[in-house]
CSV table of C-alpha atoms and ligand atoms in Angstrom, one decimal:
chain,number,residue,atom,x,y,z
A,38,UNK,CA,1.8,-39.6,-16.1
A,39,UNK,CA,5.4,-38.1,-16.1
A,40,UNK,CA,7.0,-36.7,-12.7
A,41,UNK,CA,7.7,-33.0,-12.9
A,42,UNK,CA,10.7,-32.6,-14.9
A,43,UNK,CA,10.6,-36.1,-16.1
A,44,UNK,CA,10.4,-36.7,-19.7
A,45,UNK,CA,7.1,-38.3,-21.3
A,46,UNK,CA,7.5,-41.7,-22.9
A,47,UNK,CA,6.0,-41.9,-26.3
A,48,UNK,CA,6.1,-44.7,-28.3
A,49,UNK,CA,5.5,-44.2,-31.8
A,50,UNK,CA,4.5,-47.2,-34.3
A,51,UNK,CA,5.8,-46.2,-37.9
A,52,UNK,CA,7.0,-47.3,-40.7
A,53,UNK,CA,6.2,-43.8,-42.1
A,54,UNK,CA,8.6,-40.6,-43.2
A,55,UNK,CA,5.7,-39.0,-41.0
A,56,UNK,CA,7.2,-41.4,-38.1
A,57,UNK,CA,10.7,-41.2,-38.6
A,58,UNK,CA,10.3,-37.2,-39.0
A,59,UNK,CA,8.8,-37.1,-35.3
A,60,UNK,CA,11.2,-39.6,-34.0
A,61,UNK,CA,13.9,-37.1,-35.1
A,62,UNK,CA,12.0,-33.9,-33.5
A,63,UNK,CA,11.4,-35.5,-30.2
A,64,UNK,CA,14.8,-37.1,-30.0
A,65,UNK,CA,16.0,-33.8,-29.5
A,66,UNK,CA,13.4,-32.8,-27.2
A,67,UNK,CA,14.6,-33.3,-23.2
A,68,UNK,CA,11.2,-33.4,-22.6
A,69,UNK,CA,10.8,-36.4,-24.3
A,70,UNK,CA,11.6,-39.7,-24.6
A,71,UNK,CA,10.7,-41.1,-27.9
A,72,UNK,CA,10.9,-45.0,-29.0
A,73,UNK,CA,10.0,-46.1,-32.5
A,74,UNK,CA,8.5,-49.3,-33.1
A,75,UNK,CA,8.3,-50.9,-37.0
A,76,UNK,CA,6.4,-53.9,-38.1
A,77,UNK,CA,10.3,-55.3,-39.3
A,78,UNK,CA,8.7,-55.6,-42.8
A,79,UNK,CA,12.0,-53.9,-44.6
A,80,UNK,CA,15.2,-55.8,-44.8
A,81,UNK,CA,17.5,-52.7,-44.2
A,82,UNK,CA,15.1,-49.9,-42.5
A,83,UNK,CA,16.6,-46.5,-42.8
A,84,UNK,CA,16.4,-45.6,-38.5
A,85,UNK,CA,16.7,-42.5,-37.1
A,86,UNK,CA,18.7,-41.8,-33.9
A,87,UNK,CA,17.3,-42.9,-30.9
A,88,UNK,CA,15.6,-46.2,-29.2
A,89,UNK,CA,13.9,-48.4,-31.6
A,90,UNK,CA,11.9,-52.0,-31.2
A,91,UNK,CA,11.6,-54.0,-34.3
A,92,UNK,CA,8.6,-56.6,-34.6
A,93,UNK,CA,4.9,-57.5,-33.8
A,94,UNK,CA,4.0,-57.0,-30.1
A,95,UNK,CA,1.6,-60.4,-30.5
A,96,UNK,CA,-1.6,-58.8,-30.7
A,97,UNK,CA,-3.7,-56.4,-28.9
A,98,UNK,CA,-2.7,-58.1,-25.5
A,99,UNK,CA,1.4,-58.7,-26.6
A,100,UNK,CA,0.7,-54.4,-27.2
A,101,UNK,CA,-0.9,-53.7,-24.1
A,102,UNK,CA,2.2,-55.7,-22.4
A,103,UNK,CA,4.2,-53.9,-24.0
A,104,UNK,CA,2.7,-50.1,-22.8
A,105,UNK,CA,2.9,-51.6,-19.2
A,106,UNK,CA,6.2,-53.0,-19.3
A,107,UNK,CA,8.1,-50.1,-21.0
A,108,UNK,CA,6.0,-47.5,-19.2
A,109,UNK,CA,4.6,-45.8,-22.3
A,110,UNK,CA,2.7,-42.7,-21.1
A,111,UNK,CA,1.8,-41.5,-25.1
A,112,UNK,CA,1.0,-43.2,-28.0
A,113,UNK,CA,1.1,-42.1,-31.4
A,114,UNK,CA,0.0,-44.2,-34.2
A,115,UNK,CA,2.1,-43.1,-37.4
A,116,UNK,CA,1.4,-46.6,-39.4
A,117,UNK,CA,0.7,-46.8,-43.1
A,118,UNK,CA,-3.0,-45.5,-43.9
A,119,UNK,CA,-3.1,-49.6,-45.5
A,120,UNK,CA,-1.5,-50.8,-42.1
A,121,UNK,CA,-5.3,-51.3,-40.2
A,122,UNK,CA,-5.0,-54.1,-37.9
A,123,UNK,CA,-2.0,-52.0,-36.6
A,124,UNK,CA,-4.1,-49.4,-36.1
A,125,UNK,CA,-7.3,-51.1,-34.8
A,126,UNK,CA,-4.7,-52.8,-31.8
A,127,UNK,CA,-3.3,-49.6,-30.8
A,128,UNK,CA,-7.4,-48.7,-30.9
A,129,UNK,CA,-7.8,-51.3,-28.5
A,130,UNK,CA,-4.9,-51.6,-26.6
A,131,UNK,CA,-5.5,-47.6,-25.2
A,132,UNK,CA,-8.9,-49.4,-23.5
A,133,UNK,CA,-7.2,-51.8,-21.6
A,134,UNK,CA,-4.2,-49.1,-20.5
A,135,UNK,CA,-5.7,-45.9,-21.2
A,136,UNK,CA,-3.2,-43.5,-21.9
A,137,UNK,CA,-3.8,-41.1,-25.1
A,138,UNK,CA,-3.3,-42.0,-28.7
A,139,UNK,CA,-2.7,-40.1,-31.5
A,140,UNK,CA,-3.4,-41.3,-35.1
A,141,UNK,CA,-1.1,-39.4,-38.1
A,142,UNK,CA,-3.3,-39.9,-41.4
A,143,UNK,CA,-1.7,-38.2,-44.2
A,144,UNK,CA,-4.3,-37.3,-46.5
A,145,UNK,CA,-5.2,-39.4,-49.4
A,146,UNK,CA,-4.4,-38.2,-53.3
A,147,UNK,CA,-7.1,-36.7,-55.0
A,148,UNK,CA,-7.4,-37.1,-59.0
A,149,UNK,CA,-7.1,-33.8,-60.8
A,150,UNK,CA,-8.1,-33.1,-64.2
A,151,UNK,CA,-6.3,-35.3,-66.5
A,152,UNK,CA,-5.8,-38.0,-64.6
A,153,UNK,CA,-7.7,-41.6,-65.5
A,154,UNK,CA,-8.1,-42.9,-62.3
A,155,UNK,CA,-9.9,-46.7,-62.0
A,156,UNK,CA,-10.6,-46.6,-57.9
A,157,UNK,CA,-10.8,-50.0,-56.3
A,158,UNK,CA,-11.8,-51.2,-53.0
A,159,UNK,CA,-9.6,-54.1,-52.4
A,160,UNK,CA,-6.4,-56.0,-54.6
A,161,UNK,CA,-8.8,-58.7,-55.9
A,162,UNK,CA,-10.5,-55.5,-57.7
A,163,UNK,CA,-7.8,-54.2,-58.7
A,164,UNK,CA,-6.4,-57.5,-60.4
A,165,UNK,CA,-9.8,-57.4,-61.9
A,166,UNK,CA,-10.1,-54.2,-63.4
A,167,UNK,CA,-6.6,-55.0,-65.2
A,168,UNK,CA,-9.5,-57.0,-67.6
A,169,UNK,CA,-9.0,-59.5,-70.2
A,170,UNK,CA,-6.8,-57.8,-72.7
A,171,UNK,CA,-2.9,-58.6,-72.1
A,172,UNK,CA,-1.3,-55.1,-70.5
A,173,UNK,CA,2.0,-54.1,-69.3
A,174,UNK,CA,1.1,-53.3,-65.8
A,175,UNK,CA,3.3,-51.5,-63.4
A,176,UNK,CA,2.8,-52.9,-59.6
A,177,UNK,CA,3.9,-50.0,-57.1
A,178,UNK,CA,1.7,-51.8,-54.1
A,179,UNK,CA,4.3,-53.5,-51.9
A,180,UNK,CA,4.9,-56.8,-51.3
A,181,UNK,CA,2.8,-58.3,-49.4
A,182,UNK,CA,-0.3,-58.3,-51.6
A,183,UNK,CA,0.7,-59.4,-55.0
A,184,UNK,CA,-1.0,-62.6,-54.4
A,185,UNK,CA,-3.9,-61.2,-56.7
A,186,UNK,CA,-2.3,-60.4,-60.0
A,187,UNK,CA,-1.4,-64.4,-60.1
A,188,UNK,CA,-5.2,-64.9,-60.8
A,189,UNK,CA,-4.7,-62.8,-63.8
A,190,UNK,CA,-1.3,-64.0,-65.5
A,191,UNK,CA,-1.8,-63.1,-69.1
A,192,UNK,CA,-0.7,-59.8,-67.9
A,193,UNK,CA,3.4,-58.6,-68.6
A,194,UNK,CA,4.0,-57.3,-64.7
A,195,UNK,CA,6.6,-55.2,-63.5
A,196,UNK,CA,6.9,-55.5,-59.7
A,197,UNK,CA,8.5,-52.3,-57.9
A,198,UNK,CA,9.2,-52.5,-54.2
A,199,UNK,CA,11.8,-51.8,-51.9
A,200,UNK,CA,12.6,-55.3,-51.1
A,201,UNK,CA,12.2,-58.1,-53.5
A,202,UNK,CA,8.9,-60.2,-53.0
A,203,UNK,CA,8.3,-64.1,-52.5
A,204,UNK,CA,8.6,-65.9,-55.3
A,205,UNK,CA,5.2,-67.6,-53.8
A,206,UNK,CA,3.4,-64.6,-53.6
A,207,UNK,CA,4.9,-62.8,-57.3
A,208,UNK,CA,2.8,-63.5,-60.3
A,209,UNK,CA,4.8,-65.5,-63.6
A,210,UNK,CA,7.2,-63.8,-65.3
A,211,UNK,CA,6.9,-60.8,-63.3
A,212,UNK,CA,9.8,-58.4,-63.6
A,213,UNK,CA,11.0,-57.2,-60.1
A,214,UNK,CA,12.7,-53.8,-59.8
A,215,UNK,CA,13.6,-52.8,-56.2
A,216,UNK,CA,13.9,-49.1,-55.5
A,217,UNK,CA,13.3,-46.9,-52.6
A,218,UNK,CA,11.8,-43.4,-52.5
A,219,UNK,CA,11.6,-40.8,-52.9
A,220,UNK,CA,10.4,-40.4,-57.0
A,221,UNK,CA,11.3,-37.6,-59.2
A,222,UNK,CA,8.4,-37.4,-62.2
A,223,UNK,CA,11.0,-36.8,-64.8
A,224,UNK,CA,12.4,-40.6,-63.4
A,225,UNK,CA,8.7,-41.4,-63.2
A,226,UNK,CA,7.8,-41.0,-66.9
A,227,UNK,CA,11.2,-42.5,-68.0
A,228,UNK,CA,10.6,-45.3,-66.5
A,229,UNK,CA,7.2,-45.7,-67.6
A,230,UNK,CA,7.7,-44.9,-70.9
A,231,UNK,CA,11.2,-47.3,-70.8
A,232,UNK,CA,9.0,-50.3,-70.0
A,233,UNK,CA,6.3,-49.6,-72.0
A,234,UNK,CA,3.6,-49.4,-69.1
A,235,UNK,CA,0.0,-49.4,-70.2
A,236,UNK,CA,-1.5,-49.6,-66.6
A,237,UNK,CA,-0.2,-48.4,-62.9
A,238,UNK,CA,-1.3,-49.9,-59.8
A,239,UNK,CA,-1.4,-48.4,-56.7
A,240,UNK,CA,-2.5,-48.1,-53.0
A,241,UNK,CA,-3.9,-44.3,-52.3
A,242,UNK,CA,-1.0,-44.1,-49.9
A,243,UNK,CA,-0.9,-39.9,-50.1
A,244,UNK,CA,2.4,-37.9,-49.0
A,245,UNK,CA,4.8,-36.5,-51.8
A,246,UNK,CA,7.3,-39.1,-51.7
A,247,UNK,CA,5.7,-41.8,-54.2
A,248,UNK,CA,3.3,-39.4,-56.0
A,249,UNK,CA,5.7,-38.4,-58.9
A,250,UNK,CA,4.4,-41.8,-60.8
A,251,UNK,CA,0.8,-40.5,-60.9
A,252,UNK,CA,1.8,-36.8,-62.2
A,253,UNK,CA,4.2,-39.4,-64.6
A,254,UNK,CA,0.7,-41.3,-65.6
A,255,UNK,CA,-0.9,-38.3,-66.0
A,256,UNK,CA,1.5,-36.7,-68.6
A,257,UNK,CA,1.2,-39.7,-70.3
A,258,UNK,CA,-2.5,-41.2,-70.1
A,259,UNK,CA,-1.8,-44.1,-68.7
A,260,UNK,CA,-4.7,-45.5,-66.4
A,261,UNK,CA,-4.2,-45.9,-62.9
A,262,UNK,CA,-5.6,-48.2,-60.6
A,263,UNK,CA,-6.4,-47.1,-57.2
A,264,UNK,CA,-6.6,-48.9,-54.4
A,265,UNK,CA,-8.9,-47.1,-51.6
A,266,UNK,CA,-7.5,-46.9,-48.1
A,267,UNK,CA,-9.0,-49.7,-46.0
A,268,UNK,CA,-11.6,-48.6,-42.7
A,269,UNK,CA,-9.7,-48.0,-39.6
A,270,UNK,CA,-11.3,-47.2,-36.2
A,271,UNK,CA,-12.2,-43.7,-35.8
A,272,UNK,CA,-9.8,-42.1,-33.5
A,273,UNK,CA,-7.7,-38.7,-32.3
A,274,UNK,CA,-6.4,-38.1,-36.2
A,275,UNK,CA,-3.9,-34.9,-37.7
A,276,UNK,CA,-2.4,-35.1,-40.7
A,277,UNK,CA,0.7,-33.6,-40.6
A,278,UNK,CA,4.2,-34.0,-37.8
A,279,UNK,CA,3.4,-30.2,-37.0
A,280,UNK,CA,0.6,-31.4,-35.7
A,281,UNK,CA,1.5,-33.8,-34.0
A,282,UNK,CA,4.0,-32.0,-32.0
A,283,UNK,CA,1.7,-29.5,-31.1
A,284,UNK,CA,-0.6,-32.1,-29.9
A,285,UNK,CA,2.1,-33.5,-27.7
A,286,UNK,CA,3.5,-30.3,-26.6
A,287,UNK,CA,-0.4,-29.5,-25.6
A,288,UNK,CA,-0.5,-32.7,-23.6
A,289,UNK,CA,3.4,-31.8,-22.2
A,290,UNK,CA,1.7,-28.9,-20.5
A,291,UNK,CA,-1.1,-30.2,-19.3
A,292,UNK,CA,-1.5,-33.8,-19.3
A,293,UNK,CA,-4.5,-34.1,-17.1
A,294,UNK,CA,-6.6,-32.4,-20.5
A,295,UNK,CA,-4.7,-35.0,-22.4
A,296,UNK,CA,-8.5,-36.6,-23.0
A,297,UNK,CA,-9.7,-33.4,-23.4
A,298,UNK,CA,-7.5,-33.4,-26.3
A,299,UNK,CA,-8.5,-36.3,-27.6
A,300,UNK,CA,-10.3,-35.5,-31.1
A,301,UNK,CA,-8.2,-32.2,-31.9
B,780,NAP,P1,-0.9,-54.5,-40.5
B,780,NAP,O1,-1.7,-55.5,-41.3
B,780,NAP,O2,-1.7,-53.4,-39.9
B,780,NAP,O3,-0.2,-55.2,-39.2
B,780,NAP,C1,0.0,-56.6,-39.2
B,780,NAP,C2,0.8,-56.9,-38.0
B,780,NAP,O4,2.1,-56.4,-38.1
B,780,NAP,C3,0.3,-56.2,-36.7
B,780,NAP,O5,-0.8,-56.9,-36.1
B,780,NAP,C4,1.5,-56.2,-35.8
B,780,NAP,O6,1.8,-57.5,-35.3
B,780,NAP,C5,2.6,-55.9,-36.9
B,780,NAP,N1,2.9,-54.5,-37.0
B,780,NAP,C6,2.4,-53.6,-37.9
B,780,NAP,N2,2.9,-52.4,-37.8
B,780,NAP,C7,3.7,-52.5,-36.7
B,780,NAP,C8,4.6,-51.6,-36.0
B,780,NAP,N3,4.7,-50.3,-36.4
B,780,NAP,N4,5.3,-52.0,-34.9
B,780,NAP,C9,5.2,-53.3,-34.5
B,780,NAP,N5,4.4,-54.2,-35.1
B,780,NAP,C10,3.7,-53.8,-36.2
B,780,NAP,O7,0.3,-53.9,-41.2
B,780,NAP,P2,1.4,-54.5,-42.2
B,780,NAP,O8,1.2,-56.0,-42.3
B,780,NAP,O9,2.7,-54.0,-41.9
B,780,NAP,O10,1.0,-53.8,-43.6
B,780,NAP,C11,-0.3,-53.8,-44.1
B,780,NAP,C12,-0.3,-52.8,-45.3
B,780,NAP,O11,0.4,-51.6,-45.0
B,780,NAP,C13,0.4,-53.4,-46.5
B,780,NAP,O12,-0.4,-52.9,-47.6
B,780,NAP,C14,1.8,-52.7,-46.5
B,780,NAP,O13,2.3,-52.6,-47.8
B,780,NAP,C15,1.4,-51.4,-45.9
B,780,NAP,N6,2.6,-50.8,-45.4
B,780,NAP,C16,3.1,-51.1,-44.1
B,780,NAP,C17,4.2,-50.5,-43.6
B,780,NAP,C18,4.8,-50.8,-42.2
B,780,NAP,O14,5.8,-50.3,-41.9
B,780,NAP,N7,4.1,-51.7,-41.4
B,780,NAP,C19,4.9,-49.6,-44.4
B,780,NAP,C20,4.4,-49.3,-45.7
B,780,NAP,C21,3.3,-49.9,-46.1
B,780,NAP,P3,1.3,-57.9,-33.9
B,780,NAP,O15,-0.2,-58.2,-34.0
B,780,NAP,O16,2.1,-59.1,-33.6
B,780,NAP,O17,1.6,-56.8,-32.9
């Protein structure tokens, strides 16, 4: 791994506030040497100082090139808890060039009393569970998976997402706000209760930044639509940037243990 004095090289694959948080911390760390890497999904990403790479490596072997090439001693997979084939390469990619890996997972949301949660397993269920009675249905899922709700147009949809979808992909007649968070729940329920919204969908994404809309739903009984996390391969997992750091300043120390560490 690093020479004495040298700095580690982590590369950290995001698209997370968890990601860009620990880009920040260890960009003003000498000891290391951080490089974000995002999926390029958002039009205009918000980046924090320091190196960055934008765009799919080409699989798990375009990944493992990658490690090699830019001499990645540490990686840290900060994805989206929905981004899985992301996660299951970086899974793979450490067999091939094993150097550790690091999995943030923030936790999932919970329902609490009051809440009318409908959990789902996939976006096909979700569309389902809308159910045959026309709704005004809120969307807060992304864009990439709205494919779904076209199977069930007699639904009045309103589409929120940072960028605006493909038309090919948006069901008919579908409304399209674009907004970014963070979500306040007084904005939450205005804009609810503005549009009329009889059902929320959602992805169980967890962190504070969209949650406002399900304390909004809660307030007023409005149903919400869960989408469970998909599997992803069991690895190394914290929850939190704290964390994380620790782990890596664990490793800093002492990277021979850095399998050791593995599972902490
Ligand atoms: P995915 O299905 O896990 O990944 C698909 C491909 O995108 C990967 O195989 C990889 O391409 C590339 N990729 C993903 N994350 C990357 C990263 N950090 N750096 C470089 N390449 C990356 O993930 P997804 O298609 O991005 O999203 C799946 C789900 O996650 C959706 O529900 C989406 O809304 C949600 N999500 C994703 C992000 C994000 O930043 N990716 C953010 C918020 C929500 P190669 O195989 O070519 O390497």
């Amino acid at each position: 791994m690093h020479q004495v004095g040298g700095r580690l090289r982590v590369l950290i694959l995001g698209g997370t506030t968890e990601a860009s948080a620990l880009m920040r911390a260890l960009a003003a760390d000498p000891r290391f040497h951080p490089i974000l890497s995002l999926a390029g999904r958002t039009i205009a990403p918000v980046l924090p100082e320091g190196d960055h790479r934008i765009g799919g490596f080409g699989g798990v072997d375009g990944l493992v090139g990658y490690l090699q090439q830019a001499a990645i001693d540490l990686l840290i997979d900060a994805t989206h808890p929905f981004a899985a084939r992301m996660t299951a390469h970086a899974a793979a990619a450490v067999r091939c060039q094993p150097i550790p890996l690091l999995r943030i997972e923030r936790a999932p949301w919970q329902p609490v009393p009051g809440d009318r949660w409908i959990e789902v397993a996939t976006m096909t269920a979700a569309a389902e569970a809308l159910g045959p009675p026309r709704r005004r249905v809120l969307l807060t899922i992304g864009q990439q998976e709205l494919a779904p709700f076209r199977a069930a147009p007699w639904h009045d949809y309103v589409i929120r997402c940072v960028d605006p979808p493909a038309a090919s992909l948006t069901p008919p007649g579908a409304v399209v706000i674009t907004a970014r968070g963070p979500f306040e729940a007084e904005g939450e329920r205005a804009l609810l209760q503005s549009l009329g919204i009889e059902r929320l969908v959602t992805k169980n994404s967890g962190g504070i930044a969209t949650a406002a809309k399900l304390t909004a739903a809660r307030a007023l009984g409005i149903p919400v639509i869960m989408v469970r996390r998909p599997a992803v391969p069991v690895l190394p997992v914290v929850t939190s940037v704290a964390e994380a750091l620790a782990w890596l300043e664990a490793v800093w120390r002492d990277p021979h243990a850095a399998s050791a560490r593995r599972g902490v």
